[in-house]
Amino acid sequence: MSNPTEPTPPSSAPVVPRPQVPHRDLLQLTVLPDEAELRADIVRLRAENNAVILAHNYQRPEVQGIADFVGDSLGLSRMAARTDADVIVFAGVHFMAETAAILNPEKTVLLPDLRAGCSLADTVTAQGIRDWKAKNPGGLVVTYVNTTADVKAVSDYCCTSGNAVQIVQSLPEGVPILFAPDRFLAAHVIRETGRQMDVWDGACHVHEAIRPEDVQGQQAAYPDAELLIHPECGCSSRILSAIPDLQLYSTEGMIGRAKTSAAQEFIVVTETGMVTRLEHDVPDKTFIPVSRTACCEYMKMITLENIRDSLLNLQPRVTVPEDIRAQALKPIERMLAIG
Ligand code: 13P
Ligand code: SF4
């Protein structure tokens, strides 16, 4: 006789598994968007919003591909100053979007991912500059455009890697110059101008990490290649002591040099995104990145997806309080007037 409390013996019916969380969610993966669809959405939303997409030379290839203008910090500032679009989508980092907002208070400036910062800009604060000025009365403060609006607001001149030499050369002789924040760019300016400057101890983590050994390794692999070195690079002083005549180039300067040089191959000593721009503009020559790890994670935060979303929502916006904006505009305008 069977016991009524005993469990029912397993039937021969197939076991139906309990509903499960889809694997995709367990792995926290999202379905990759269709790139052609994303592009079409961006093109439509850009036209509907009378927007312009400005991209830095270090952006991802597909972002450079959709942009209206791709350039260096100086070229992007110039484009931001002259655009008649209502909306500027900045495919770059926060200080670049801020510069566009300073130049265009009436326009909507979008930065598709607000986390896109800059390690170099983070090395200096407005208070740091005020204290420095207090210790050096009468000094003129020249700050790299890779700084926050607050820092620009307490600066006398801005510069980029494309015009730093020209800006410092234009300053009256005998006046103390305080140069911030990049110490490698400062060393380049001192070499080129012969001017003495007090220098802030800042650097970009990507450029600082490029070692002379990385350059020498690629030179051994590509002995006929010409070097294109950005002045923010930590390796630049040691390489220059071995090759004193070597020129350093801003990212835009690299394009000009690659076009006019007789060389067919180039070792690109800066952030890897620059190779995309060089391959696009100078398609008949070969460009070798100095190191695969010379990659700025902030620059790569901008994607087709977040560009589409920013145009859809007109967010996230970058704005600058009016008192800071008015002060920060002066050194930027002085820079644009000089070079
Ligand atoms: P340029 O575009 O001025 O060459 O600057 C390089 C850079 O690191 C920008 O973040
Ligand atoms: Fe800043 Fe360096 Fe990135 Fe340029 S490459 S945005 S300087 S962290």
Short mmCIF file of C-alpha atoms and ligand atoms in Angstrom, two decimals:
data_model
loop_
_atom_site.label_atom_id
_atom_site.label_comp_id
_atom_site.label_asym_id
_atom_site.label_seq_id
_atom_site.Cartn_x
_atom_site.Cartn_y
_atom_site.Cartn_z
CA MET A 1 0.00 0.00 0.00
CA SER A 2 1.39 3.41 -0.93
CA ASN A 3 2.04 6.15 1.65
CA PRO A 4 -0.10 9.29 0.86
CA THR A 5 2.68 11.64 2.18
CA GLU A 6 5.29 10.30 -0.25
CA PRO A 7 6.13 12.58 -3.22
CA THR A 8 4.62 11.60 -6.55
CA PRO A 9 7.16 9.53 -8.48
CA PRO A 10 8.70 11.43 -11.46
CA SER A 11 6.50 11.17 -14.51
CA SER A 12 7.90 10.40 -17.92
CA ALA A 13 6.81 13.90 -19.15
CA PRO A 14 9.72 16.16 -20.30
CA VAL A 15 11.08 18.52 -17.64
CA VAL A 16 10.20 22.13 -18.44
CA PRO A 17 12.91 24.46 -17.05
CA ARG A 18 11.78 27.40 -14.98
CA PRO A 19 11.86 30.75 -16.83
CA GLN A 20 15.35 32.23 -16.63
CA VAL A 21 16.90 35.65 -16.87
CA PRO A 22 18.02 36.01 -20.51
CA HIS A 23 21.72 35.33 -20.87
CA ARG A 24 22.20 38.75 -22.40
CA ASP A 25 21.10 40.42 -19.16
CA LEU A 26 23.18 38.09 -17.00
CA LEU A 27 26.25 39.08 -18.97
CA GLN A 28 25.12 42.72 -18.97
CA LEU A 29 25.55 42.88 -22.71
CA THR A 30 23.40 45.07 -24.90
CA VAL A 31 22.56 44.32 -28.47
CA LEU A 32 24.94 46.21 -30.71
CA PRO A 33 23.10 48.96 -32.55
CA ASP A 34 22.96 48.92 -36.31
CA GLU A 35 25.65 51.39 -37.42
CA ALA A 36 23.93 52.36 -40.68
CA GLU A 37 20.74 53.12 -38.75
CA LEU A 38 22.66 55.18 -36.20
CA ARG A 39 24.32 57.18 -38.94
CA ALA A 40 20.99 57.83 -40.65
CA ASP A 41 19.47 59.00 -37.33
CA ILE A 42 22.41 61.35 -36.69
CA VAL A 43 22.24 62.84 -40.19
CA ARG A 44 18.48 63.44 -39.80
CA LEU A 45 18.69 64.88 -36.28
CA ARG A 46 21.66 67.08 -37.20
CA ALA A 47 19.61 68.64 -40.03
CA GLU A 48 16.44 68.98 -37.90
CA ASN A 49 18.36 70.78 -35.12
CA ASN A 50 20.62 72.85 -37.40
CA ALA A 51 23.53 71.22 -35.59
CA VAL A 52 27.20 70.85 -36.40
CA ILE A 53 29.42 67.99 -35.16
CA LEU A 54 33.00 69.02 -34.33
CA ALA A 55 35.43 66.15 -33.65
CA HIS A 56 38.98 66.13 -32.33
CA ASN A 57 41.70 64.19 -34.17
CA TYR A 58 41.78 61.62 -31.33
CA GLN A 59 38.16 60.54 -31.77
CA ARG A 60 37.09 57.04 -32.82
CA PRO A 61 37.19 56.41 -36.61
CA GLU A 62 33.39 56.21 -36.97
CA VAL A 63 32.97 59.47 -35.03
CA GLN A 64 35.54 61.25 -37.21
CA GLY A 65 33.62 59.82 -40.17
CA ILE A 66 30.29 61.45 -39.25
CA ALA A 67 31.74 64.81 -38.13
CA ASP A 68 31.37 68.05 -40.12
CA PHE A 69 34.84 69.12 -39.09
CA VAL A 70 37.76 67.13 -37.65
CA GLY A 71 40.75 69.01 -36.28
CA ASP A 72 43.12 69.94 -33.48
CA SER A 73 42.21 72.06 -30.44
CA LEU A 74 43.04 75.28 -32.30
CA GLY A 75 41.06 74.39 -35.42
CA LEU A 76 38.09 73.31 -33.29
CA SER A 77 38.16 76.62 -31.34
CA ARG A 78 38.21 78.51 -34.64
CA MET A 79 35.30 76.47 -36.03
CA ALA A 80 33.35 76.96 -32.79
CA ALA A 81 33.91 80.72 -33.08
CA ARG A 82 32.63 80.94 -36.64
CA THR A 83 29.81 78.40 -36.93
CA ASP A 84 26.28 79.62 -37.61
CA ALA A 85 24.71 76.36 -36.40
CA ASP A 86 22.27 76.56 -33.45
CA VAL A 87 23.64 73.43 -31.80
CA ILE A 88 27.28 72.34 -31.47
CA VAL A 89 27.88 68.65 -30.70
CA PHE A 90 31.40 68.37 -29.35
CA ALA A 91 33.01 65.02 -30.09
CA GLY A 92 35.95 65.71 -27.83
CA VAL A 93 36.49 66.35 -24.15
CA HIS A 94 34.93 68.68 -21.60
CA PHE A 95 37.34 71.63 -21.85
CA MET A 96 36.78 71.74 -25.63
CA ALA A 97 33.00 71.89 -25.22
CA GLU A 98 33.48 74.58 -22.57
CA THR A 99 35.61 76.61 -24.99
CA ALA A 100 32.81 76.37 -27.56
CA ALA A 101 30.29 77.47 -24.89
CA ILE A 102 32.49 80.43 -23.91
CA LEU A 103 32.66 81.54 -27.56
CA ASN A 104 28.95 80.90 -28.22
CA PRO A 105 26.81 81.70 -25.17
CA GLU A 106 23.65 81.80 -27.28
CA LYS A 107 24.15 78.33 -28.77
CA THR A 108 23.39 74.90 -27.34
CA VAL A 109 26.67 73.05 -26.77
CA LEU A 110 26.37 69.30 -26.27
CA LEU A 111 29.02 66.91 -24.93
CA PRO A 112 27.57 63.42 -25.55
CA ASP A 113 29.26 61.95 -22.43
CA LEU A 114 29.98 64.35 -19.58
CA ARG A 115 32.58 61.96 -18.14
CA ALA A 116 34.90 62.83 -21.04
CA GLY A 117 37.42 64.84 -19.03
CA CYS A 118 41.15 65.44 -19.37
CA SER A 119 43.91 64.36 -16.98
CA LEU A 120 46.02 67.36 -18.00
CA ALA A 121 43.23 69.88 -17.33
CA ASP A 122 42.78 68.22 -13.92
CA THR A 123 46.32 69.13 -12.85
CA VAL A 124 45.53 72.81 -12.32
CA THR A 125 42.86 74.87 -10.53
CA ALA A 126 41.95 78.56 -10.62
CA GLN A 127 43.07 78.91 -7.00
CA GLY A 128 46.42 77.36 -7.90
CA ILE A 129 46.88 79.98 -10.62
CA ARG A 130 45.84 82.84 -8.28
CA ASP A 131 48.41 81.72 -5.68
CA TRP A 132 51.09 81.40 -8.38
CA LYS A 133 50.34 84.91 -9.66
CA ALA A 134 50.48 86.29 -6.12
CA LYS A 135 54.03 84.89 -5.79
CA ASN A 136 55.02 86.34 -9.20
CA PRO A 137 53.57 89.87 -9.33
CA GLY A 138 53.41 91.35 -12.84
CA GLY A 139 53.71 87.91 -14.43
CA LEU A 140 51.65 87.02 -17.52
CA VAL A 141 49.81 83.72 -17.26
CA VAL A 142 49.69 81.64 -20.44
CA THR A 143 47.51 78.56 -20.13
CA TYR A 144 47.10 75.72 -22.56
CA VAL A 145 43.56 75.41 -23.88
CA ASN A 146 43.43 72.05 -22.01
CA THR A 147 42.17 73.80 -18.85
CA THR A 148 38.78 74.46 -17.27
CA ALA A 149 36.84 77.70 -17.86
CA ASP A 150 37.68 78.73 -14.25
CA VAL A 151 41.40 78.50 -15.02
CA LYS A 152 41.01 80.37 -18.31
CA ALA A 153 39.14 83.09 -16.41
CA VAL A 154 42.28 83.85 -14.36
CA SER A 155 44.67 83.59 -17.33
CA ASP A 156 46.04 86.33 -19.58
CA TYR A 157 46.49 84.25 -22.73
CA CYS A 158 45.40 80.83 -23.92
CA CYS A 159 47.41 78.74 -26.34
CA THR A 160 47.23 75.35 -28.01
CA SER A 161 50.07 73.10 -29.09
CA GLY A 162 49.59 74.61 -32.58
CA ASN A 163 50.33 78.22 -31.55
CA ALA A 164 52.08 78.12 -28.12
CA VAL A 165 55.42 79.23 -29.61
CA GLN A 166 53.79 82.12 -31.49
CA ILE A 167 51.81 83.27 -28.42
CA VAL A 168 54.90 83.32 -26.15
CA GLN A 169 56.95 85.06 -28.87
CA SER A 170 54.33 87.82 -29.02
CA LEU A 171 54.71 88.70 -25.30
CA PRO A 172 56.77 91.75 -24.32
CA GLU A 173 60.42 91.02 -23.41
CA GLY A 174 61.36 91.17 -19.75
CA VAL A 175 57.90 90.28 -18.39
CA PRO A 176 57.80 87.10 -16.25
CA ILE A 177 55.84 84.35 -18.01
CA LEU A 178 53.92 81.73 -16.05
CA PHE A 179 53.08 78.77 -18.31
CA ALA A 180 50.55 76.09 -17.31
CA PRO A 181 49.83 73.25 -17.11
CA ASP A 182 51.89 71.05 -19.48
CA ARG A 183 55.59 70.88 -18.60
CA PHE A 184 56.56 69.04 -21.81
CA LEU A 185 54.88 71.62 -24.05
CA ALA A 186 56.57 74.32 -21.92
CA ALA A 187 59.99 72.73 -22.54
CA HIS A 188 59.27 72.82 -26.28
CA VAL A 189 58.26 76.51 -26.12
CA ILE A 190 61.40 77.41 -24.11
CA ARG A 191 63.59 75.58 -26.67
CA GLU A 192 61.89 77.31 -29.62
CA THR A 193 61.64 80.85 -28.24
CA GLY A 194 64.64 81.04 -25.90
CA ARG A 195 62.30 82.73 -23.38
CA GLN A 196 62.57 81.87 -19.70
CA MET A 197 59.27 80.78 -18.17
CA ASP A 198 58.01 79.60 -14.82
CA VAL A 199 56.36 76.25 -15.54
CA TRP A 200 53.46 74.41 -13.89
CA ASP A 201 54.21 70.75 -13.15
CA GLY A 202 51.39 69.14 -15.16
CA ALA A 203 51.25 66.48 -17.85
CA CYS A 204 48.78 64.37 -19.83
CA HIS A 205 48.82 60.73 -18.68
CA VAL A 206 48.69 59.42 -22.27
CA HIS A 207 51.55 61.52 -23.66
CA GLU A 208 53.66 61.29 -20.51
CA ALA A 209 53.55 57.49 -20.70
CA ILE A 210 55.08 57.35 -24.20
CA ARG A 211 58.70 56.33 -23.54
CA PRO A 212 61.80 56.91 -25.67
CA GLU A 213 62.04 53.08 -25.79
CA ASP A 214 58.64 52.93 -27.54
CA VAL A 215 59.90 55.32 -30.19
CA GLN A 216 63.22 53.49 -30.56
CA GLY A 217 61.44 50.12 -30.84
CA GLN A 218 59.32 51.36 -33.75
CA GLN A 219 62.34 53.03 -35.37
CA ALA A 220 64.14 49.68 -35.30
CA ALA A 221 61.11 48.00 -36.92
CA TYR A 222 60.60 50.78 -39.51
CA PRO A 223 64.06 52.27 -40.15
CA ASP A 224 62.89 54.48 -43.07
CA ALA A 225 59.98 56.02 -41.19
CA GLU A 226 59.99 59.69 -40.21
CA LEU A 227 59.03 60.68 -36.66
CA LEU A 228 55.94 62.83 -36.02
CA ILE A 229 56.16 63.77 -32.32
CA HIS A 230 53.61 65.84 -30.39
CA PRO A 231 55.15 68.33 -27.90
CA GLU A 232 53.03 66.97 -25.02
CA CYS A 233 55.03 63.70 -25.16
CA GLY A 234 57.19 62.73 -22.21
CA CYS A 235 59.77 61.25 -24.58
CA SER A 236 60.31 64.45 -26.56
CA SER A 237 63.24 65.90 -24.57
CA ARG A 238 65.29 62.67 -24.67
CA ILE A 239 64.58 62.09 -28.36
CA LEU A 240 65.53 65.69 -29.13
CA SER A 241 68.84 65.35 -27.29
CA ALA A 242 69.67 62.55 -29.75
CA ILE A 243 68.17 64.32 -32.82
CA PRO A 244 68.44 68.09 -32.07
CA ASP A 245 67.03 69.21 -35.47
CA LEU A 246 63.81 67.25 -35.08
CA GLN A 247 60.60 69.31 -35.34
CA LEU A 248 57.64 68.64 -33.04
CA TYR A 249 54.12 68.99 -34.40
CA SER A 250 50.65 69.70 -33.05
CA THR A 251 48.15 67.16 -34.33
CA GLU A 252 47.22 69.46 -37.24
CA GLY A 253 50.89 70.20 -37.89
CA MET A 254 51.39 66.44 -38.41
CA ILE A 255 48.96 66.50 -41.34
CA GLY A 256 50.88 69.30 -43.06
CA ARG A 257 54.22 67.60 -42.49
CA ALA A 258 53.01 64.19 -43.71
CA LYS A 259 51.74 65.81 -46.93
CA THR A 260 54.91 67.72 -47.74
CA SER A 261 57.60 65.31 -46.50
CA ALA A 262 59.37 63.05 -49.00
CA ALA A 263 59.01 60.15 -46.52
CA GLN A 264 56.49 57.38 -47.25
CA GLU A 265 56.24 56.00 -43.70
CA PHE A 266 55.73 57.82 -40.41
CA ILE A 267 55.83 56.81 -36.75
CA VAL A 268 53.01 58.73 -35.09
CA VAL A 269 54.08 59.70 -31.57
CA THR A 270 50.84 60.84 -29.94
CA GLU A 271 47.39 59.42 -29.14
CA THR A 272 46.45 56.57 -31.54
CA GLY A 273 43.36 58.32 -32.96
CA MET A 274 45.69 60.58 -34.92
CA VAL A 275 46.49 57.65 -37.22
CA THR A 276 42.84 57.62 -38.39
CA ARG A 277 42.99 61.29 -39.37
CA LEU A 278 46.38 60.92 -41.10
CA GLU A 279 45.22 57.86 -43.06
CA HIS A 280 42.14 59.78 -44.16
CA ASP A 281 43.93 62.96 -45.26
CA VAL A 282 47.14 61.40 -46.61
CA PRO A 283 45.91 58.07 -48.01
CA ASP A 284 48.99 57.27 -50.10
CA LYS A 285 51.37 57.08 -47.10
CA THR A 286 51.75 54.69 -44.15
CA PHE A 287 51.29 55.67 -40.51
CA ILE A 288 52.49 53.54 -37.62
CA PRO A 289 51.24 54.26 -34.07
CA VAL A 290 54.12 54.56 -31.59
CA SER A 291 52.27 52.31 -29.15
CA ARG A 292 48.84 50.70 -29.06
CA THR A 293 48.43 51.80 -25.46
CA ALA A 294 48.78 55.52 -26.25
CA CYS A 295 45.01 55.78 -26.10
CA CYS A 296 42.95 58.47 -24.35
CA GLU A 297 39.98 56.79 -22.69
CA TYR A 298 38.26 60.17 -22.30
CA MET A 299 38.35 60.88 -26.03
CA LYS A 300 37.02 57.39 -26.76
CA MET A 301 33.95 57.91 -24.53
CA ILE A 302 32.20 59.63 -27.42
CA THR A 303 30.37 57.13 -29.62
CA LEU A 304 27.86 57.22 -32.49
CA GLU A 305 25.25 56.07 -30.02
CA ASN A 306 25.72 58.88 -27.51
CA ILE A 307 26.00 61.45 -30.33
CA ARG A 308 22.60 60.25 -31.61
CA ASP A 309 21.13 60.39 -28.08
CA SER A 310 22.50 63.87 -27.42
CA LEU A 311 20.92 65.16 -30.64
CA LEU A 312 17.65 63.44 -29.76
CA ASN A 313 17.42 64.89 -26.24
CA LEU A 314 19.56 68.04 -26.70
CA GLN A 315 21.41 66.88 -23.58
CA PRO A 316 23.90 66.75 -21.87
CA ARG A 317 24.67 70.44 -22.27
CA VAL A 318 27.83 72.27 -21.29
CA THR A 319 27.30 75.80 -19.99
CA VAL A 320 29.57 78.29 -18.26
CA PRO A 321 28.33 80.84 -15.66
CA GLU A 322 28.26 84.31 -17.28
CA ASP A 323 30.83 85.95 -14.95
CA ILE A 324 33.37 83.17 -15.61
CA ARG A 325 32.51 83.11 -19.32
CA ALA A 326 33.17 86.84 -19.74
CA GLN A 327 36.59 86.51 -18.03
CA ALA A 328 37.54 83.31 -19.85
CA LEU A 329 36.65 84.81 -23.23
CA LYS A 330 39.48 87.39 -23.03
CA PRO A 331 42.48 84.98 -23.14
CA ILE A 332 40.77 82.87 -25.82
CA GLU A 333 40.11 85.93 -28.01
CA ARG A 334 43.69 87.13 -27.54
CA MET A 335 44.87 83.69 -28.67
CA LEU A 336 42.62 83.64 -31.73
CA ALA A 337 43.80 87.13 -32.70
CA ILE A 338 47.51 86.13 -32.54
CA GLY A 339 47.61 82.69 -34.10
P1 13P B 1 46.18 69.40 -30.15
O1 13P B 1 44.88 69.08 -30.78
O2 13P B 1 46.27 70.85 -29.80
O3 13P B 1 47.37 68.96 -30.92
O4 13P B 1 46.17 68.72 -28.71
C1 13P B 1 46.33 67.49 -28.37
C2 13P B 1 45.53 67.09 -27.18
O5 13P B 1 45.98 66.34 -26.38
C3 13P B 1 44.16 67.56 -27.04
O6 13P B 1 43.62 66.96 -25.97
FE1 SF4 B 2 43.65 65.32 -22.08
FE2 SF4 B 2 45.69 63.80 -22.75
FE3 SF4 B 2 43.27 62.99 -23.36
FE4 SF4 B 2 44.34 65.10 -24.66
S1 SF4 B 2 45.05 62.99 -24.71
S2 SF4 B 2 42.28 64.93 -23.80
S3 SF4 B 2 45.56 66.02 -23.04
S4 SF4 B 2 44.05 63.28 -21.28
#
